[in-house]
Tab-separated table of C-alpha atoms in Angstrom:
chain	number	residue	atom	x	y	z
A	1	MET	CA	116.544	99.891	163.551
A	2	GLY	CA	119.371	97.387	163.953
A	3	ALA	CA	118.983	93.696	164.538
A	4	THR	CA	118.702	92.570	168.137
A	5	PRO	CA	120.921	89.816	169.574
A	6	LEU	CA	119.794	86.481	170.905
A	7	GLY	CA	120.867	84.906	174.167
A	8	VAL	CA	122.795	81.648	174.102
A	9	LEU	CA	122.815	78.490	176.195
A	10	THR	CA	126.106	76.625	176.034
A	11	LEU	CA	127.095	73.195	177.272
A	12	SER	CA	130.458	71.853	178.363
A	13	ASP	CA	133.139	71.491	175.701
A	14	ARG	CA	134.131	68.102	174.322
A	15	LYS	CA	137.620	66.808	173.671
A	16	PHE	CA	138.900	66.606	170.094
A	17	CYS	CA	140.434	63.471	168.580
A	18	HIS	CA	141.736	62.522	165.147
A	19	ASP	CA	139.586	59.947	163.333
A	20	PRO	CA	141.949	57.715	161.298
A	21	HIS	CA	139.070	56.380	159.185
A	22	THR	CA	137.980	59.765	157.824
A	23	GLY	CA	141.121	61.836	158.365
A	24	GLN	CA	139.002	64.410	160.201
A	25	THR	CA	139.349	65.899	163.641
A	26	ARG	CA	136.169	64.984	165.465
A	27	ARG	CA	134.630	65.688	168.852
A	28	TYR	CA	134.164	62.769	171.215
A	29	SER	CA	132.291	62.382	174.433
A	30	PRO	CA	133.229	59.600	176.851
A	31	GLU	CA	130.452	57.562	175.224
A	32	GLY	CA	131.490	58.038	171.578
A	33	LEU	CA	131.078	60.252	168.525
A	34	THR	CA	128.866	63.304	169.023
A	35	MET	CA	127.533	66.127	166.920
A	36	ARG	CA	126.752	69.457	168.517
A	37	LEU	CA	123.645	71.242	167.242
A	38	GLU	CA	122.777	74.839	167.992
A	39	LEU	CA	119.107	75.691	167.464
A	40	VAL	CA	118.357	79.376	166.917
A	41	GLN	CA	114.636	79.933	167.474
A	42	MET	CA	113.975	83.449	166.236
A	43	ALA	CA	111.509	85.901	164.763
A	44	ALA	CA	111.938	87.282	161.251
A	45	ARG	CA	110.699	90.126	159.097
A	46	ASP	CA	108.929	88.921	155.983
A	47	GLY	CA	110.487	90.492	152.914
A	48	ASP	CA	113.387	92.126	154.797
A	49	SER	CA	116.447	90.094	153.830
A	50	ALA	CA	118.902	92.724	155.065
A	51	TYR	CA	117.506	92.643	158.607
A	52	ASN	CA	117.142	88.863	158.680
A	53	LEU	CA	120.615	88.283	157.257
A	54	GLU	CA	122.184	90.552	159.871
A	55	ARG	CA	120.581	88.495	162.634
A	56	VAL	CA	121.612	85.199	161.058
A	57	LEU	CA	125.209	86.369	160.717
A	58	ARG	CA	125.296	87.606	164.301
A	59	ALA	CA	123.967	84.265	165.553
A	60	ILE	CA	126.639	82.408	163.587
A	61	ALA	CA	129.349	84.671	164.999
A	62	ASP	CA	128.007	84.082	168.521
A	63	SER	CA	127.707	80.306	168.146
A	64	ALA	CA	128.676	78.214	171.145
A	65	PRO	CA	132.195	76.764	171.345
A	66	GLY	CA	132.474	73.568	169.364
A	67	SER	CA	129.114	73.817	167.595
A	68	ASP	CA	129.015	71.667	164.464
A	69	ILE	CA	125.720	72.926	163.017
A	70	VAL	CA	123.778	76.139	163.624
A	71	MET	CA	120.118	75.852	162.567
A	72	PHE	CA	117.559	78.550	161.753
A	73	PRO	CA	113.792	78.459	161.024
A	74	GLU	CA	112.102	78.120	157.636
A	75	SER	CA	112.828	80.844	155.069
A	76	SER	CA	114.879	82.757	157.614
A	77	ILE	CA	116.759	84.854	155.043
A	78	THR	CA	113.885	86.301	153.019
A	79	GLY	CA	111.019	85.606	155.376
A	80	PHE	CA	107.797	84.525	153.700
A	81	LEU	CA	106.849	86.279	150.478
A	82	ASP	CA	103.597	86.713	148.549
A	83	HIS	CA	102.376	87.229	144.994
A	84	ASP	CA	103.032	90.974	145.224
A	85	ASN	CA	106.709	90.788	146.166
A	86	ILE	CA	108.086	87.349	145.317
A	87	ALA	CA	109.450	88.309	141.893
A	88	ARG	CA	111.293	91.241	143.448
A	89	LEU	CA	112.534	89.700	146.697
A	90	ALA	CA	113.211	86.005	146.046
A	91	GLU	CA	116.927	85.214	145.857
A	92	PRO	CA	119.057	82.677	143.967
A	93	VAL	CA	120.984	80.099	145.979
A	94	ASP	CA	124.218	81.473	144.534
A	95	GLY	CA	123.269	85.070	145.380
A	96	ALA	CA	124.830	87.578	147.743
A	97	SER	CA	122.986	86.490	150.915
A	98	VAL	CA	123.958	82.843	150.578
A	99	GLN	CA	127.532	83.724	149.639
A	100	THR	CA	127.784	85.891	152.759
A	101	ILE	CA	126.584	82.999	154.919
A	102	CYS	CA	129.057	80.672	153.182
A	103	ALA	CA	131.846	83.052	154.195
A	104	ALA	CA	130.588	83.126	157.800
A	105	ALA	CA	130.409	79.321	157.934
A	106	ARG	CA	133.972	79.135	156.682
A	107	GLN	CA	135.197	81.798	159.111
A	108	HIS	CA	133.621	80.153	162.155
A	109	ASP	CA	134.105	76.521	161.036
A	110	VAL	CA	130.444	75.584	161.438
A	111	ALA	CA	127.724	74.286	159.170
A	112	VAL	CA	124.614	76.430	158.809
A	113	VAL	CA	121.082	75.251	158.021
A	114	VAL	CA	119.148	78.210	156.670
A	115	GLY	CA	116.206	78.820	154.332
A	116	LEU	CA	114.982	81.305	151.761
A	117	ILE	CA	112.448	81.762	149.015
A	118	GLU	CA	114.570	80.795	146.035
A	119	ARG	CA	114.436	82.123	142.513
A	120	GLU	CA	115.642	79.907	139.686
A	121	GLY	CA	114.865	81.478	136.335
A	122	GLU	CA	111.150	82.213	136.317
A	123	ARG	CA	110.354	79.685	139.044
A	124	PHE	CA	110.297	80.079	142.811
A	125	TYR	CA	110.863	77.493	145.551
A	126	ASN	CA	110.791	77.298	149.345
A	127	THR	CA	114.352	76.104	149.897
A	128	THR	CA	116.606	75.102	152.780
A	129	LEU	CA	120.381	74.821	152.469
A	130	LEU	CA	123.030	72.967	154.417
A	131	ILE	CA	126.078	75.217	154.147
A	132	THR	CA	129.358	73.796	155.449
A	133	PRO	CA	132.719	75.565	155.700
A	134	GLU	CA	133.383	74.143	152.227
A	135	GLY	CA	130.245	75.683	150.682
A	136	VAL	CA	126.666	74.608	149.918
A	137	ALA	CA	126.570	70.864	150.597
A	138	LEU	CA	122.837	70.247	150.266
A	139	THR	CA	119.934	72.074	148.625
A	140	TYR	CA	116.417	70.922	149.487
A	141	ARG	CA	113.212	72.329	148.009
A	142	LYS	CA	110.047	71.834	150.040
A	143	THR	CA	108.103	68.941	148.538
A	144	HIS	CA	104.784	69.344	150.392
A	145	LEU	CA	103.311	72.819	149.977
A	146	TRP	CA	101.185	74.340	152.732
A	147	VAL	CA	97.971	76.305	152.155
A	148	GLY	CA	98.763	79.411	150.102
A	149	GLU	CA	102.008	78.055	148.635
A	150	PRO	CA	100.638	76.247	145.543
A	151	GLY	CA	100.689	78.770	142.710
A	152	LEU	CA	103.302	80.849	144.543
A	153	VAL	CA	106.190	78.379	144.668
A	154	TYR	CA	106.836	75.076	142.930
A	155	PRO	CA	107.242	71.869	144.952
A	156	GLY	CA	110.598	70.135	145.019
A	157	ASP	CA	110.948	66.845	143.177
A	158	ARG	CA	113.462	64.926	145.278
A	159	PHE	CA	114.817	63.987	148.690
A	160	THR	CA	118.574	64.179	149.251
A	161	THR	CA	121.132	63.327	151.922
A	162	VAL	CA	124.830	64.059	152.278
A	163	GLN	CA	127.509	62.903	154.694
A	164	TRP	CA	129.327	65.559	156.679
A	165	ARG	CA	131.753	65.012	159.552
A	166	GLY	CA	130.888	61.343	159.541
A	167	VAL	CA	127.106	61.826	159.826
A	168	ARG	CA	124.609	61.421	156.970
A	169	ILE	CA	122.172	64.346	157.069
A	170	GLY	CA	118.833	65.032	155.381
A	171	LEU	CA	116.652	68.151	155.311
A	172	LEU	CA	112.890	68.710	155.514
A	173	ILE	CA	110.776	71.855	155.687
A	174	CYS	CA	107.731	72.447	157.912
A	175	TYR	CA	104.655	70.703	156.397
A	176	ASP	CA	106.906	67.918	155.060
A	177	ILE	CA	107.125	66.355	158.520
A	178	GLU	CA	103.369	65.739	158.595
A	179	PHE	CA	103.902	63.114	155.878
A	180	PRO	CA	105.686	59.974	157.165
A	181	GLU	CA	106.996	59.180	153.687
A	182	SER	CA	109.210	62.282	153.723
A	183	ALA	CA	111.348	61.114	156.624
A	184	CYS	CA	111.095	57.523	155.390
A	185	ALA	CA	112.671	58.624	152.102
A	186	LEU	CA	115.570	60.242	153.950
A	187	ALA	CA	116.035	57.122	156.080
A	188	ALA	CA	116.122	55.054	152.877
A	189	LEU	CA	118.942	57.354	151.770
A	190	GLY	CA	120.848	56.505	154.940
A	191	ALA	CA	120.026	59.599	156.992
A	192	GLN	CA	121.118	59.429	160.619
A	193	LEU	CA	120.075	63.006	161.370
A	194	ILE	CA	117.031	64.804	159.937
A	195	LEU	CA	117.073	68.595	160.251
A	196	ILE	CA	113.759	70.422	159.862
A	197	THR	CA	113.372	74.149	159.282
A	198	ASP	CA	109.899	75.163	160.422
A	199	GLY	CA	107.511	78.083	160.133
A	200	ASN	CA	104.589	76.514	161.959
A	201	MET	CA	101.966	78.793	163.464
A	202	GLU	CA	99.239	78.503	166.073
A	203	PRO	CA	96.876	76.714	166.476
A	204	TYR	CA	98.985	73.965	164.875
A	205	GLY	CA	101.968	73.899	167.223
A	206	HIS	CA	100.904	70.604	168.774
A	207	LEU	CA	100.958	68.889	165.372
A	208	HIS	CA	104.688	69.359	164.883
A	209	HIS	CA	105.352	68.557	168.543
A	210	THR	CA	103.938	65.120	167.740
A	211	ALA	CA	105.246	64.786	164.186
A	212	VAL	CA	108.931	65.421	164.873
A	213	ALA	CA	108.950	62.743	167.589
A	214	ALA	CA	107.073	60.291	165.389
A	215	ARG	CA	109.434	60.787	162.437
A	216	ALA	CA	112.487	60.193	164.652
A	217	GLN	CA	111.051	57.136	166.381
A	218	GLU	CA	109.618	55.376	163.333
A	219	ASN	CA	112.882	55.775	161.388
A	220	GLN	CA	115.181	55.314	164.394
A	221	VAL	CA	117.162	58.473	163.652
A	222	PHE	CA	117.825	61.786	165.359
A	223	ALA	CA	115.498	64.621	164.342
A	224	ALA	CA	115.874	68.319	165.141
A	225	MET	CA	113.296	70.976	164.313
A	226	VAL	CA	113.759	74.754	164.589
A	227	ASN	CA	110.599	76.859	164.423
A	228	ARG	CA	109.973	80.558	164.041
A	229	VAL	CA	108.437	82.732	166.788
A	230	GLY	CA	106.733	86.105	166.877
A	231	GLU	CA	104.073	87.537	164.611
A	232	GLY	CA	103.682	87.300	160.864
A	233	VAL	CA	100.943	88.561	158.578
A	234	GLY	CA	97.823	87.598	160.522
A	235	GLU	CA	99.497	84.744	162.382
A	236	VAL	CA	101.559	83.926	165.457
A	237	PHE	CA	104.361	81.405	165.058
A	238	ALA	CA	104.394	78.573	167.581
A	239	GLY	CA	108.059	78.052	168.490
A	240	GLY	CA	108.517	74.761	170.313
A	241	SER	CA	111.778	73.838	168.589
A	242	SER	CA	112.858	70.377	169.665
A	243	VAL	CA	115.323	67.514	169.318
A	244	VAL	CA	114.317	63.846	169.483
A	245	ASP	CA	116.548	60.777	169.689
A	246	PRO	CA	116.192	57.472	167.755
A	247	PHE	CA	114.134	55.948	170.572
A	248	GLY	CA	111.545	58.743	170.231
A	249	ARG	CA	112.666	60.451	173.444
A	250	ARG	CA	112.535	64.233	173.425
A	251	LEU	CA	115.952	65.583	174.405
A	252	PHE	CA	114.903	69.213	174.413
A	253	GLU	CA	111.935	71.464	173.657
A	254	ALA	CA	111.862	75.269	173.518
A	255	GLY	CA	109.088	77.611	174.546
A	256	ALA	CA	107.440	80.245	172.367
A	257	GLN	CA	110.015	83.037	172.736
A	258	GLU	CA	113.268	83.822	170.956
A	259	SER	CA	116.005	81.584	172.328
A	260	ARG	CA	118.947	79.460	171.323
A	261	HIS	CA	119.932	76.080	172.609
A	262	VAL	CA	122.856	73.682	172.254
A	263	VAL	CA	122.272	69.934	172.181
A	264	ASP	CA	124.963	67.257	171.871
A	265	LEU	CA	123.869	64.165	169.959
A	266	ASP	CA	125.485	60.818	170.753
A	267	LEU	CA	125.398	59.126	167.352
A	268	THR	CA	126.290	55.773	168.885
A	269	GLN	CA	122.682	55.592	170.130
A	270	ILE	CA	121.405	54.806	166.633
A	271	ALA	CA	122.753	51.241	166.642
A	272	PRO	CA	121.157	50.186	169.967
A	273	SER	CA	117.851	51.755	168.904
A	274	ARG	CA	117.803	49.229	166.025
A	275	ALA	CA	119.294	46.267	167.878
A	276	LEU	CA	116.045	44.490	168.819
A	277	TYR	CA	113.884	45.693	165.934
A	278	ASP	CA	114.758	47.678	162.816
A	279	TYR	CA	111.733	49.313	161.199
A	280	ARG	CA	113.589	49.984	157.946
A	281	ALA	CA	114.515	46.331	157.458
A	282	GLU	CA	111.221	44.879	158.658
A	283	LYS	CA	108.641	47.080	156.924
A	284	ARG	CA	106.537	45.268	154.322
A	285	LEU	CA	105.723	48.218	152.054
A	286	LYS	CA	108.934	49.816	150.809
A	287	LEU	CA	109.605	52.888	148.695
A	288	ALA	CA	109.677	51.992	145.008
A	289	ALA	CA	111.917	54.792	143.734
A	290	ALA	CA	115.562	54.119	142.910
A	291	VAL	CA	118.402	55.758	144.840
A	292	THR	CA	120.973	57.756	142.869
A	293	GLU	CA	124.529	58.007	144.224
A	294	HIS	CA	126.536	61.091	143.237
A	295	PRO	CA	130.350	61.357	143.175
A	296	ASP	CA	130.249	64.119	145.818
A	297	GLY	CA	128.549	61.764	148.307
A	298	ARG	CA	124.981	62.986	147.865
A	299	ARG	CA	122.227	60.403	147.614
A	300	GLU	CA	118.969	61.311	145.893
A	301	LEU	CA	115.537	59.787	145.588
A	302	LEU	CA	113.344	61.348	142.895
A	303	ILE	CA	109.603	61.636	143.465
A	304	PRO	CA	107.882	59.658	140.657
């Protein structure tokens, strides 16, 4: 059976202008610099990379005009794996599936946020990638493992951000957003936009409804979360994908069915959200870990 398409909601196009500071062609609204996110809330088949990859590629090809980033749920390439199949079905980040998505990102001039169960040597990780038209820009391994993951995958050991098209971006995965320190670490690394791939199921949907708004508001950043829908092995995924601005205001929230949505973020809203009070500057208890700057623009904070 072939993959089924998803519908798409598009918004009005923006004008394009040349940014003399970065040398890039950027999209501007009348209010200032924007970034266009496309959230693809979808079901997946656990352990069926061929089916899932076909749907991901079709969604990228069908992305709305002017989309900067197309986002998918947690582990959307491989689906979730278990002790019986992980050694056989986990994929390396430089494997065929990721390379195919890299080619699609390049062809359609969009960035793609997509996840998989990663194999590196004899170890496995729950990993999300930020793939730009230039290739894999950011690799993030889930640092907080949900019930059933310890002993199956290893936790990641760092938080990382990268700047792309003038916006510094960080990644989180599902359970990570229930820990305030995760988003705080990304904010300490300069994140303006936190992108969360999610595989949250009922009866816990309300937890991430609250958490994504809290993480955006307390760090005064934009946060976008894309969740899975449909049935898994003994569970029903909650959907409810959403985008929250730096004031903690919810810009959009999806239902519990497959859907896709386009949201334009006005990045100039970050400065006024911090004008009267800046939580990052005023907090008394700060993260102790040192920030590492890489030549390619990545910033990393290792977990002690």
